[in-house]
mmCIF file of N, CA, C and O in Angstrom:
data_model
loop_
_atom_site.group_PDB
_atom_site.id
_atom_site.type_symbol
_atom_site.label_atom_id
_atom_site.label_comp_id
_atom_site.label_asym_id
_atom_site.label_seq_id
_atom_site.Cartn_x
_atom_site.Cartn_y
_atom_site.Cartn_z
ATOM 1 N N MET G 822 0.770 -1.229 -0.174
ATOM 2 C CA MET G 822 -0.286 0.149 -0.291
ATOM 3 C C MET G 822 0.975 1.305 0.267
ATOM 4 O O MET G 822 0.518 2.075 -0.600
ATOM 5 N N ALA G 823 1.674 1.333 0.989
ATOM 6 C CA ALA G 823 2.862 2.443 0.874
ATOM 7 C C ALA G 823 3.373 2.700 -0.686
ATOM 8 O O ALA G 823 3.576 3.888 -0.721
ATOM 9 N N VAL G 824 4.078 1.657 -1.102
ATOM 10 C CA VAL G 824 4.176 1.696 -2.453
ATOM 11 C C VAL G 824 3.314 2.185 -3.698
ATOM 12 O O VAL G 824 3.517 3.407 -4.059
ATOM 13 N N LEU G 825 2.155 1.826 -3.697
ATOM 14 C CA LEU G 825 0.936 2.755 -4.259
ATOM 15 C C LEU G 825 0.731 4.182 -4.013
ATOM 16 O O LEU G 825 0.777 4.842 -4.580
ATOM 17 N N LEU G 826 0.857 4.222 -2.724
ATOM 18 C CA LEU G 826 0.498 5.757 -2.421
ATOM 19 C C LEU G 826 1.487 6.603 -2.704
ATOM 20 O O LEU G 826 1.080 7.828 -2.707
ATOM 21 N N SER G 827 2.568 6.546 -1.980
ATOM 22 C CA SER G 827 3.900 6.999 -2.593
ATOM 23 C C SER G 827 3.636 7.532 -4.098
ATOM 24 O O SER G 827 4.792 8.383 -4.494
ATOM 25 N N SER G 828 3.467 6.441 -5.151
ATOM 26 C CA SER G 828 3.806 6.675 -6.515
ATOM 27 C C SER G 828 2.756 7.550 -6.979
ATOM 28 O O SER G 828 2.566 7.947 -7.931
ATOM 29 N N PHE G 829 1.654 7.886 -6.223
ATOM 30 C CA PHE G 829 0.634 8.169 -6.554
ATOM 31 C C PHE G 829 1.159 9.524 -6.147
ATOM 32 O O PHE G 829 0.384 10.736 -6.883
ATOM 33 N N LEU G 830 1.679 9.728 -4.898
ATOM 34 C CA LEU G 830 1.548 11.296 -4.684
ATOM 35 C C LEU G 830 2.574 11.686 -5.704
ATOM 36 O O LEU G 830 2.702 13.331 -5.719
ATOM 37 N N PHE G 831 3.861 11.110 -5.969
ATOM 38 C CA PHE G 831 4.804 11.327 -6.654
ATOM 39 C C PHE G 831 4.022 11.546 -8.233
ATOM 40 O O PHE G 831 4.426 12.815 -8.571
ATOM 41 N N ALA G 832 3.229 11.215 -8.866
ATOM 42 C CA ALA G 832 2.603 11.771 -9.550
ATOM 43 C C ALA G 832 1.546 12.765 -9.955
ATOM 44 O O ALA G 832 1.652 13.727 -10.769
ATOM 45 N N PHE G 833 0.993 12.616 -8.457
ATOM 46 C CA PHE G 833 0.324 13.929 -8.861
ATOM 47 C C PHE G 833 0.802 15.234 -8.212
ATOM 48 O O PHE G 833 0.512 16.704 -9.152
ATOM 49 N N THR G 834 2.046 15.246 -8.112
ATOM 50 C CA THR G 834 3.212 16.668 -7.949
ATOM 51 C C THR G 834 3.430 16.926 -9.245
ATOM 52 O O THR G 834 3.587 18.297 -9.374
ATOM 53 N N HIS G 835 3.576 15.764 -10.336
ATOM 54 C CA HIS G 835 3.487 16.427 -11.314
ATOM 55 C C HIS G 835 2.655 17.293 -12.188
ATOM 56 O O HIS G 835 2.921 17.366 -13.142
ATOM 57 N N SER G 836 1.522 17.046 -11.498
ATOM 58 C CA SER G 836 0.124 17.904 -12.287
ATOM 59 C C SER G 836 -0.194 19.451 -12.128
ATOM 60 O O SER G 836 -0.201 19.759 -13.215
ATOM 61 N N LEU G 837 1.245 19.759 -11.463
ATOM 62 C CA LEU G 837 1.276 20.982 -11.046
ATOM 63 C C LEU G 837 1.987 21.927 -12.239
ATOM 64 O O LEU G 837 2.014 23.111 -12.424
ATOM 65 N N ASN G 838 2.356 20.937 -13.162
ATOM 66 C CA ASN G 838 3.045 21.398 -14.739
ATOM 67 C C ASN G 838 2.497 22.140 -15.390
ATOM 68 O O ASN G 838 2.737 22.909 -16.156
ATOM 69 N N MET G 839 0.886 21.274 -15.175
ATOM 70 C CA MET G 839 -0.086 22.037 -15.843
ATOM 71 C C MET G 839 -0.285 23.861 -16.041
ATOM 72 O O MET G 839 -0.757 24.316 -16.628
ATOM 73 N N LEU G 840 0.297 23.919 -14.333
ATOM 74 C CA LEU G 840 0.144 25.581 -14.214
ATOM 75 C C LEU G 840 1.346 26.515 -14.703
ATOM 76 O O LEU G 840 0.863 27.631 -14.870
ATOM 77 N N SER G 841 2.405 26.270 -15.326
ATOM 78 C CA SER G 841 3.216 26.425 -15.856
ATOM 79 C C SER G 841 3.138 26.448 -17.594
ATOM 80 O O SER G 841 3.422 27.102 -18.380
ATOM 81 N N GLY G 842 1.822 25.993 -17.930
ATOM 82 C CA GLY G 842 1.157 26.573 -18.929
ATOM 83 C C GLY G 842 1.303 24.938 -20.249
ATOM 84 O O GLY G 842 0.993 24.733 -21.523
ATOM 85 N N GLN G 843 1.864 23.863 -19.412
ATOM 86 C CA GLN G 843 1.732 22.771 -20.237
ATOM 87 C C GLN G 843 0.385 22.420 -20.555
ATOM 88 O O GLN G 843 -0.415 22.454 -20.030
ATOM 89 N N SER G 844 0.380 21.229 -21.924
ATOM 90 C CA SER G 844 -0.901 20.671 -22.544
ATOM 91 C C SER G 844 -1.433 20.094 -21.376
ATOM 92 O O SER G 844 -0.563 19.470 -20.966
ATOM 93 N N VAL G 845 -3.035 19.616 -21.237
ATOM 94 C CA VAL G 845 -3.505 18.635 -20.608
ATOM 95 C C VAL G 845 -2.821 17.417 -20.896
ATOM 96 O O VAL G 845 -2.567 16.578 -20.278
ATOM 97 N N ALA G 846 -2.806 17.193 -22.426
ATOM 98 C CA ALA G 846 -2.571 15.471 -22.576
ATOM 99 C C ALA G 846 -0.708 15.362 -22.465
ATOM 100 O O ALA G 846 -0.400 14.191 -21.759
ATOM 101 N N ASN G 847 0.009 16.259 -22.544
ATOM 102 C CA ASN G 847 1.392 16.144 -21.904
ATOM 103 C C ASN G 847 1.047 16.175 -20.391
ATOM 104 O O ASN G 847 2.239 15.224 -19.988
ATOM 105 N N THR G 848 0.337 16.765 -19.830
ATOM 106 C CA THR G 848 0.534 16.877 -18.273
ATOM 107 C C THR G 848 -0.044 15.321 -17.783
ATOM 108 O O THR G 848 0.804 14.630 -16.639
ATOM 109 N N ILE G 849 -1.103 14.434 -18.377
ATOM 110 C CA ILE G 849 -1.484 13.358 -18.388
ATOM 111 C C ILE G 849 -0.418 12.110 -18.130
ATOM 112 O O ILE G 849 -0.833 11.541 -17.749
ATOM 113 N N PHE G 850 -0.004 12.350 -20.064
ATOM 114 C CA PHE G 850 1.142 11.218 -19.993
ATOM 115 C C PHE G 850 2.537 11.567 -18.668
ATOM 116 O O PHE G 850 2.575 10.572 -18.044
ATOM 117 N N GLN G 851 2.339 12.961 -18.220
ATOM 118 C CA GLN G 851 3.625 12.968 -17.648
ATOM 119 C C GLN G 851 3.425 12.446 -16.482
ATOM 120 O O GLN G 851 4.246 12.053 -15.389
ATOM 121 N N ILE G 852 1.841 12.687 -15.759
ATOM 122 C CA ILE G 852 1.546 11.704 -14.412
ATOM 123 C C ILE G 852 1.373 10.387 -14.573
ATOM 124 O O ILE G 852 1.920 9.707 -13.465
ATOM 125 N N LEU G 853 1.008 9.947 -15.685
ATOM 126 C CA LEU G 853 1.426 8.650 -15.865
ATOM 127 C C LEU G 853 2.604 8.049 -15.591
ATOM 128 O O LEU G 853 2.994 7.075 -14.998
ATOM 129 N N PHE G 854 3.851 8.726 -16.656
ATOM 130 C CA PHE G 854 5.218 8.345 -16.285
ATOM 131 C C PHE G 854 5.382 8.759 -15.292
ATOM 132 O O PHE G 854 6.266 7.151 -14.350
ATOM 133 N N ALA G 855 5.126 9.558 -14.125
ATOM 134 C CA ALA G 855 5.580 9.841 -12.721
ATOM 135 C C ALA G 855 5.173 8.734 -11.754
ATOM 136 O O ALA G 855 6.126 8.168 -11.193
ATOM 137 N N PHE G 856 4.131 7.944 -12.137
ATOM 138 C CA PHE G 856 3.471 7.075 -11.601
ATOM 139 C C PHE G 856 4.350 5.777 -11.373
ATOM 140 O O PHE G 856 4.649 5.271 -10.424
ATOM 141 N N VAL G 857 4.485 5.782 -12.614
ATOM 142 C CA VAL G 857 5.196 4.653 -13.518
ATOM 143 C C VAL G 857 6.279 4.665 -13.010
ATOM 144 O O VAL G 857 7.465 3.155 -11.873
ATOM 145 N N ILE G 858 7.602 5.442 -12.628
ATOM 146 C CA ILE G 858 8.526 5.702 -12.527
ATOM 147 C C ILE G 858 8.641 5.834 -10.638
ATOM 148 O O ILE G 858 9.705 4.985 -9.999
ATOM 149 N N GLY G 859 7.507 5.938 -10.085
ATOM 150 C CA GLY G 859 7.136 6.720 -8.766
ATOM 151 C C GLY G 859 7.813 5.068 -7.906
ATOM 152 O O GLY G 859 7.919 4.499 -6.724
ATOM 153 N N LEU G 860 6.580 3.974 -9.028
ATOM 154 C CA LEU G 860 6.662 2.605 -8.951
ATOM 155 C C LEU G 860 8.085 1.969 -8.481
ATOM 156 O O LEU G 860 8.166 1.026 -7.438
ATOM 157 N N VAL G 861 8.523 2.244 -9.454
ATOM 158 C CA VAL G 861 10.247 1.890 -9.587
ATOM 159 C C VAL G 861 10.840 1.717 -8.875
ATOM 160 O O VAL G 861 12.074 1.265 -8.503
ATOM 161 N N LEU G 862 10.737 3.428 -8.052
ATOM 162 C CA LEU G 862 11.507 3.951 -7.154
ATOM 163 C C LEU G 862 11.500 3.576 -6.152
ATOM 164 O O LEU G 862 12.711 3.131 -4.936
ATOM 165 N N ALA G 863 10.138 3.206 -6.067
ATOM 166 C CA ALA G 863 9.798 2.631 -4.026
ATOM 167 C C ALA G 863 10.023 1.439 -4.144
ATOM 168 O O ALA G 863 10.231 0.494 -2.879
ATOM 169 N N LEU G 864 10.008 0.467 -5.425
ATOM 170 C CA LEU G 864 9.836 -1.109 -5.302
ATOM 171 C C LEU G 864 11.542 -1.319 -5.417
ATOM 172 O O LEU G 864 12.328 -2.231 -4.793
ATOM 173 N N LEU G 865 12.164 -0.767 -5.786
ATOM 174 C CA LEU G 865 13.681 -0.809 -5.614
ATOM 175 C C LEU G 865 14.819 -0.602 -4.269
ATOM 176 O O LEU G 865 14.860 -1.053 -3.831
ATOM 177 N N ILE G 866 13.834 0.124 -3.447
ATOM 178 C CA ILE G 866 13.769 0.330 -1.770
ATOM 179 C C ILE G 866 13.613 -0.685 -1.407
ATOM 180 O O ILE G 866 13.994 -1.944 -0.447
ATOM 181 N N VAL G 867 12.250 -1.109 -1.642
ATOM 182 C CA VAL G 867 11.630 -2.196 -1.102
ATOM 183 C C VAL G 867 12.148 -3.370 -1.315
ATOM 184 O O VAL G 867 12.353 -4.518 -0.549
ATOM 185 N N ASN G 868 13.099 -3.940 -2.198
ATOM 186 C CA ASN G 868 13.577 -4.987 -3.174
ATOM 187 C C ASN G 868 15.260 -4.736 -2.575
ATOM 188 O O ASN G 868 16.029 -5.745 -2.869
ATOM 189 N N GLY G 869 15.919 -3.709 -1.191
ATOM 190 C CA GLY G 869 16.624 -4.138 -0.760
ATOM 191 C C GLY G 869 17.801 -3.196 -1.087
ATOM 192 O O GLY G 869 19.036 -3.204 -0.821
ATOM 193 N N GLN G 870 17.394 -2.492 -2.310
ATOM 194 C CA GLN G 870 18.563 -1.478 -3.044
ATOM 195 C C GLN G 870 18.653 -0.405 -1.787
ATOM 196 O O GLN G 870 17.655 0.091 -1.029
ATOM 197 N N SER G 871 19.729 0.225 -1.731
ATOM 198 C CA SER G 871 19.733 1.145 -0.974
ATOM 199 C C SER G 871 19.184 2.529 -2.073
ATOM 200 O O SER G 871 18.986 2.763 -2.954
ATOM 201 N N ILE G 872 18.926 3.298 -1.295
ATOM 202 C CA ILE G 872 18.650 4.693 -1.606
ATOM 203 C C ILE G 872 19.709 5.822 -2.719
ATOM 204 O O ILE G 872 18.932 6.431 -3.785
ATOM 205 N N GLY G 873 20.364 5.272 -2.533
ATOM 206 C CA GLY G 873 21.216 5.805 -3.621
ATOM 207 C C GLY G 873 21.202 5.553 -4.680
ATOM 208 O O GLY G 873 21.070 6.390 -6.148
ATOM 209 N N VAL G 874 20.946 3.992 -4.850
ATOM 210 C CA VAL G 874 20.419 4.148 -6.651
ATOM 211 C C VAL G 874 19.625 4.415 -6.844
ATOM 212 O O VAL G 874 19.491 5.082 -7.982
ATOM 213 N N THR G 875 18.298 4.359 -6.242
ATOM 214 C CA THR G 875 16.857 5.828 -6.332
ATOM 215 C C THR G 875 16.901 6.957 -7.172
ATOM 216 O O THR G 875 16.998 7.484 -7.710
ATOM 217 N N ILE G 876 17.723 7.355 -6.081
ATOM 218 C CA ILE G 876 18.580 8.943 -6.738
ATOM 219 C C ILE G 876 19.199 8.786 -7.512
ATOM 220 O O ILE G 876 19.179 9.743 -8.829
ATOM 221 N N VAL G 877 20.549 7.917 -8.106
ATOM 222 C CA VAL G 877 20.795 7.721 -9.212
ATOM 223 C C VAL G 877 19.805 7.765 -10.618
ATOM 224 O O VAL G 877 20.007 8.194 -11.557
ATOM 225 N N PHE G 878 18.919 6.473 -10.033
ATOM 226 C CA PHE G 878 17.914 6.326 -11.356
ATOM 227 C C PHE G 878 17.233 7.527 -11.459
ATOM 228 O O PHE G 878 16.897 7.835 -12.832
ATOM 229 N N HIS G 879 16.492 8.322 -10.598
ATOM 230 C CA HIS G 879 16.108 9.411 -10.947
ATOM 231 C C HIS G 879 16.335 10.721 -11.586
ATOM 232 O O HIS G 879 16.385 10.692 -12.451
ATOM 233 N N GLY G 880 18.125 10.878 -10.828
ATOM 234 C CA GLY G 880 18.583 11.661 -11.724
ATOM 235 C C GLY G 880 19.145 11.367 -13.196
ATOM 236 O O GLY G 880 19.064 12.263 -13.982
ATOM 237 N N LEU G 881 19.161 10.159 -13.474
ATOM 238 C CA LEU G 881 19.795 9.817 -14.721
ATOM 239 C C LEU G 881 18.043 10.006 -15.655
ATOM 240 O O LEU G 881 18.623 10.491 -16.867
ATOM 241 N N ASN G 882 17.382 9.623 -15.047
ATOM 242 C CA ASN G 882 16.115 9.728 -16.020
ATOM 243 C C ASN G 882 15.971 11.330 -15.992
ATOM 244 O O ASN G 882 15.756 11.705 -17.533
ATOM 245 N N ASN G 883 16.051 12.269 -15.134
ATOM 246 C CA ASN G 883 15.891 13.258 -15.165
ATOM 247 C C ASN G 883 16.628 13.799 -16.083
ATOM 248 O O ASN G 883 16.716 14.621 -17.054
ATOM 249 N N PHE G 884 18.242 13.868 -16.441
ATOM 250 C CA PHE G 884 19.245 14.193 -17.203
ATOM 251 C C PHE G 884 19.148 13.781 -18.512
ATOM 252 O O PHE G 884 19.149 14.679 -19.543
ATOM 253 N N LEU G 885 18.576 12.465 -18.545
ATOM 254 C CA LEU G 885 18.386 12.246 -19.965
ATOM 255 C C LEU G 885 16.877 12.820 -20.813
ATOM 256 O O LEU G 885 16.621 13.133 -21.462
ATOM 257 N N GLN G 886 16.083 12.936 -19.777
ATOM 258 C CA GLN G 886 14.692 13.805 -20.516
ATOM 259 C C GLN G 886 15.120 15.165 -20.814
ATOM 260 O O GLN G 886 14.546 15.684 -21.922
ATOM 261 N N PHE G 887 16.021 15.820 -20.072
ATOM 262 C CA PHE G 887 16.254 17.444 -20.281
ATOM 263 C C PHE G 887 17.187 17.417 -21.495
ATOM 264 O O PHE G 887 17.501 18.705 -22.329
ATOM 265 N N THR G 888 18.566 16.156 -21.510
ATOM 266 C CA THR G 888 19.221 16.480 -22.064
ATOM 267 C C THR G 888 19.076 15.919 -23.954
ATOM 268 O O THR G 888 19.756 16.086 -24.957
ATOM 269 N N SER G 889 17.987 15.048 -24.241
ATOM 270 C CA SER G 889 17.237 14.550 -24.916
ATOM 271 C C SER G 889 17.330 15.247 -26.358
ATOM 272 O O SER G 889 16.727 16.705 -26.407
ATOM 273 N N PRO G 890 17.741 15.138 -27.706
ATOM 274 C CA PRO G 890 17.880 16.224 -28.722
ATOM 275 C C PRO G 890 16.580 15.711 -28.695
ATOM 276 O O PRO G 890 15.535 16.601 -30.044
ATOM 277 N N VAL G 891 15.719 14.764 -28.905
ATOM 278 C CA VAL G 891 14.425 14.246 -29.151
ATOM 279 C C VAL G 891 13.643 14.686 -27.900
ATOM 280 O O VAL G 891 13.294 14.551 -27.070
ATOM 281 N N LYS G 892 12.677 16.022 -28.465
ATOM 282 C CA LYS G 892 11.555 16.286 -27.217
ATOM 283 C C LYS G 892 10.314 15.461 -26.941
ATOM 284 O O LYS G 892 10.096 14.820 -28.410
ATOM 285 N N ALA G 893 9.552 15.772 -25.934
ATOM 286 C CA ALA G 893 8.422 14.977 -25.576
ATOM 287 C C ALA G 893 7.808 15.079 -26.955
ATOM 288 O O ALA G 893 6.705 13.434 -27.014
ATOM 289 N N ASN G 894 6.577 15.888 -27.293
ATOM 290 C CA ASN G 894 5.894 16.010 -28.324
ATOM 291 C C ASN G 894 6.349 15.559 -30.171
ATOM 292 O O ASN G 894 5.763 14.740 -30.020
ATOM 293 N N ASP G 895 7.869 15.530 -29.755
ATOM 294 C CA ASP G 895 8.422 14.979 -30.979
ATOM 295 C C ASP G 895 8.112 13.108 -31.657
ATOM 296 O O ASP G 895 8.580 13.020 -32.592
ATOM 297 N N SER G 896 8.198 12.765 -30.493
ATOM 298 C CA SER G 896 8.609 11.431 -30.516
ATOM 299 C C SER G 896 7.422 10.341 -29.454
ATOM 300 O O SER G 896 8.171 10.293 -28.615
ATOM 301 N N LEU G 897 6.297 10.307 -30.098
ATOM 302 C CA LEU G 897 5.539 9.738 -28.862
ATOM 303 C C LEU G 897 5.420 8.101 -29.089
ATOM 304 O O LEU G 897 5.840 7.349 -28.384
ATOM 305 N N LEU G 898 6.587 7.403 -29.704
ATOM 306 C CA LEU G 898 6.954 6.287 -30.008
ATOM 307 C C LEU G 898 8.064 6.048 -28.896
ATOM 308 O O LEU G 898 7.715 5.025 -28.040
ATOM 309 N N ILE G 899 8.695 6.764 -28.836
ATOM 310 C CA ILE G 899 10.304 7.007 -27.678
ATOM 311 C C ILE G 899 9.192 6.592 -26.498
ATOM 312 O O ILE G 899 10.077 5.853 -25.555
ATOM 313 N N ASN G 900 8.247 7.714 -26.161
ATOM 314 C CA ASN G 900 7.996 7.693 -24.458
ATOM 315 C C ASN G 900 7.051 6.559 -24.479
ATOM 316 O O ASN G 900 7.283 6.120 -23.318
ATOM 317 N N TYR G 901 6.343 6.218 -25.571
ATOM 318 C CA TYR G 901 5.309 4.808 -25.412
ATOM 319 C C TYR G 901 6.507 3.932 -24.895
ATOM 320 O O TYR G 901 6.315 2.811 -24.229
ATOM 321 N N ALA G 902 7.258 3.464 -25.526
ATOM 322 C CA ALA G 902 8.287 2.347 -25.685
ATOM 323 C C ALA G 902 8.735 2.536 -24.428
ATOM 324 O O ALA G 902 9.181 1.190 -23.627
ATOM 325 N N LEU G 903 9.377 3.514 -23.997
ATOM 326 C CA LEU G 903 10.014 4.162 -22.511
ATOM 327 C C LEU G 903 8.912 3.667 -20.696
ATOM 328 O O LEU G 903 9.259 2.992 -20.481
ATOM 329 N N LEU G 904 7.766 4.114 -21.169
ATOM 330 C CA LEU G 904 6.816 3.765 -20.651
ATOM 331 C C LEU G 904 6.518 2.601 -20.164
ATOM 332 O O LEU G 904 6.534 2.043 -19.260
ATOM 333 N N LEU G 905 6.632 1.677 -21.703
ATOM 334 C CA LEU G 905 6.061 0.129 -21.235
ATOM 335 C C LEU G 905 7.290 -0.543 -21.040
ATOM 336 O O LEU G 905 6.876 -1.603 -19.889
ATOM 337 N N PHE G 906 8.451 -0.252 -20.696
ATOM 338 C CA PHE G 906 9.395 -1.102 -20.769
ATOM 339 C C PHE G 906 9.654 -0.663 -19.090
ATOM 340 O O PHE G 906 9.797 -1.511 -18.467
ATOM 341 N N LEU G 907 9.098 0.840 -18.878
ATOM 342 C CA LEU G 907 9.411 0.591 -17.038
ATOM 343 C C LEU G 907 8.159 0.240 -16.205
ATOM 344 O O LEU G 907 8.485 -0.355 -15.267
ATOM 345 N N SER G 908 7.249 0.378 -16.778
ATOM 346 C CA SER G 908 5.879 -0.411 -16.589
ATOM 347 C C SER G 908 6.605 -2.242 -16.201
ATOM 348 O O SER G 908 6.178 -2.857 -15.109
ATOM 349 N N GLY G 909 7.082 -3.386 -17.382
ATOM 350 C CA GLY G 909 7.479 -3.723 -17.414
ATOM 351 C C GLY G 909 8.295 -4.190 -16.017
ATOM 352 O O GLY G 909 8.347 -5.342 -15.433
ATOM 353 N N TYR G 910 9.440 -2.768 -16.359
ATOM 354 C CA TYR G 910 10.288 -3.664 -15.269
ATOM 355 C C TYR G 910 9.577 -3.188 -14.127
ATOM 356 O O TYR G 910 9.740 -3.934 -12.939
ATOM 357 N N ALA G 911 8.574 -2.304 -13.494
ATOM 358 C CA ALA G 911 8.041 -2.409 -12.388
ATOM 359 C C ALA G 911 7.190 -3.625 -11.996
ATOM 360 O O ALA G 911 7.125 -4.252 -10.997
ATOM 361 N N PHE G 912 6.809 -4.589 -12.732
ATOM 362 C CA PHE G 912 5.736 -5.541 -12.964
ATOM 363 C C PHE G 912 6.890 -6.783 -12.292
ATOM 364 O O PHE G 912 6.464 -7.135 -11.053
ATOM 365 N N TYR G 913 7.899 -6.710 -12.588
ATOM 366 C CA TYR G 913 9.135 -7.518 -12.035
ATOM 367 C C TYR G 913 9.656 -7.174 -10.641
ATOM 368 O O TYR G 913 9.609 -8.075 -9.910
ATOM 369 N N LEU G 914 9.664 -5.784 -10.329
ATOM 370 C CA LEU G 914 10.080 -5.661 -9.220
ATOM 371 C C LEU G 914 8.618 -6.182 -8.397
ATOM 372 O O LEU G 914 9.257 -6.401 -6.845
ATOM 373 N N TRP G 915 7.486 -5.863 -8.677
ATOM 374 C CA TRP G 915 6.370 -6.080 -7.429
ATOM 375 C C TRP G 915 6.233 -7.166 -7.326
ATOM 376 O O TRP G 915 6.344 -8.099 -6.124
ATOM 377 N N ASN G 916 6.609 -8.532 -8.626
ATOM 378 C CA ASN G 916 6.573 -9.879 -7.904
ATOM 379 C C ASN G 916 8.117 -10.110 -7.519
ATOM 380 O O ASN G 916 7.571 -11.415 -6.744
ATOM 381 N N ARG G 917 9.027 -9.716 -7.585
ATOM 382 C CA ARG G 917 10.411 -10.018 -6.894
ATOM 383 C C ARG G 917 9.884 -9.606 -5.415
ATOM 384 O O ARG G 917 10.441 -10.511 -4.518
ATOM 385 N N LYS G 918 9.044 -8.450 -5.391
ATOM 386 C CA LYS G 918 9.197 -8.034 -3.838
ATOM 387 C C LYS G 918 7.780 -9.118 -2.858
ATOM 388 O O LYS G 918 8.214 -9.431 -1.840
ATOM 389 N N SER G 919 6.935 -9.642 -3.474
ATOM 390 C CA SER G 919 6.488 -10.883 -3.405
ATOM 391 C C SER G 919 6.965 -11.539 -2.837
ATOM 392 O O SER G 919 6.510 -11.994 -1.508
ATOM 393 N N THR G 920 7.821 -12.241 -3.659
ATOM 394 C CA THR G 920 9.052 -13.587 -3.529
ATOM 395 C C THR G 920 9.464 -13.441 -2.337
ATOM 396 O O THR G 920 10.059 -13.809 -1.810
ATOM 397 N N LEU G 921 10.252 -11.908 -2.566
ATOM 398 C CA LEU G 921 11.186 -11.888 -1.473
ATOM 399 C C LEU G 921 10.231 -11.811 -0.126
ATOM 400 O O LEU G 921 10.480 -12.522 0.987
ATOM 401 N N SER G 922 9.181 -11.200 0.191
ATOM 402 C CA SER G 922 8.402 -11.433 1.503
ATOM 403 C C SER G 922 7.943 -12.948 2.149
ATOM 404 O O SER G 922 8.397 -13.077 3.036
ATOM 405 N N VAL G 923 7.717 -13.316 1.022
ATOM 406 C CA VAL G 923 7.387 -14.610 1.381
ATOM 407 C C VAL G 923 8.609 -15.685 1.969
ATOM 408 O O VAL G 923 8.616 -16.495 2.785
ATOM 409 N N SER G 924 9.781 -15.250 0.819
ATOM 410 C CA SER G 924 10.886 -16.001 1.143
ATOM 411 C C SER G 924 11.326 -15.470 2.991
ATOM 412 O O SER G 924 11.508 -16.660 3.933
ATOM 413 N N HIS G 925 11.366 -14.796 3.207
ATOM 414 C CA HIS G 925 11.415 -13.913 4.348
ATOM 415 C C HIS G 925 10.344 -14.429 5.508
ATOM 416 O O HIS G 925 11.159 -14.657 6.304
ATOM 417 N N ASN G 926 9.274 -14.039 5.296
ATOM 418 C CA ASN G 926 8.549 -14.630 6.476
ATOM 419 C C ASN G 926 8.673 -16.134 6.679
ATOM 420 O O ASN G 926 8.374 -17.221 7.511
ATOM 421 N N GLN G 927 9.084 -17.261 5.448
ATOM 422 C CA GLN G 927 9.284 -18.778 5.782
ATOM 423 C C GLN G 927 10.476 -18.901 6.554
ATOM 424 O O GLN G 927 10.717 -19.655 7.525
ATOM 425 N N VAL G 928 11.345 -17.482 6.583
ATOM 426 C CA VAL G 928 12.856 -17.670 7.317
ATOM 427 C C VAL G 928 12.305 -17.944 8.701
ATOM 428 O O VAL G 928 12.954 -18.281 9.569
ATOM 429 N N SER G 929 11.409 -16.608 8.960
ATOM 430 C CA SER G 929 11.196 -16.722 10.292
ATOM 431 C C SER G 929 10.388 -16.671 10.896
ATOM 432 O O SER G 929 10.348 -17.312 11.921
ATOM 433 N N GLY G 930 9.548 -17.686 9.936
ATOM 434 C CA GLY G 930 8.549 -18.347 10.580
ATOM 435 C C GLY G 930 9.238 -19.921 10.879
ATOM 436 O O GLY G 930 9.088 -20.644 11.709
#
């Protein structure tokens, strides 16, 4: 529940970009993208990674977004492919989290 709530809050903060004049369509995509990124970051922590890994992951994502020669509006295919990849990675991490918690309960029980 904490993973989902923190991901939702992370995504919600990105809705404020609409106040700066960003289009509704771009804002909705950014909210969805931020939710998936939030899932990945939270699940990395749950899966035993250090917070340093999540900081590097987030920083690298922002760096690539800001320095990419392809702007978000110019290539929806790249954006959707990245969203699909990150969704798959979040799904993998979510399933790994479930496996880890089952293994941990078996060891402690």
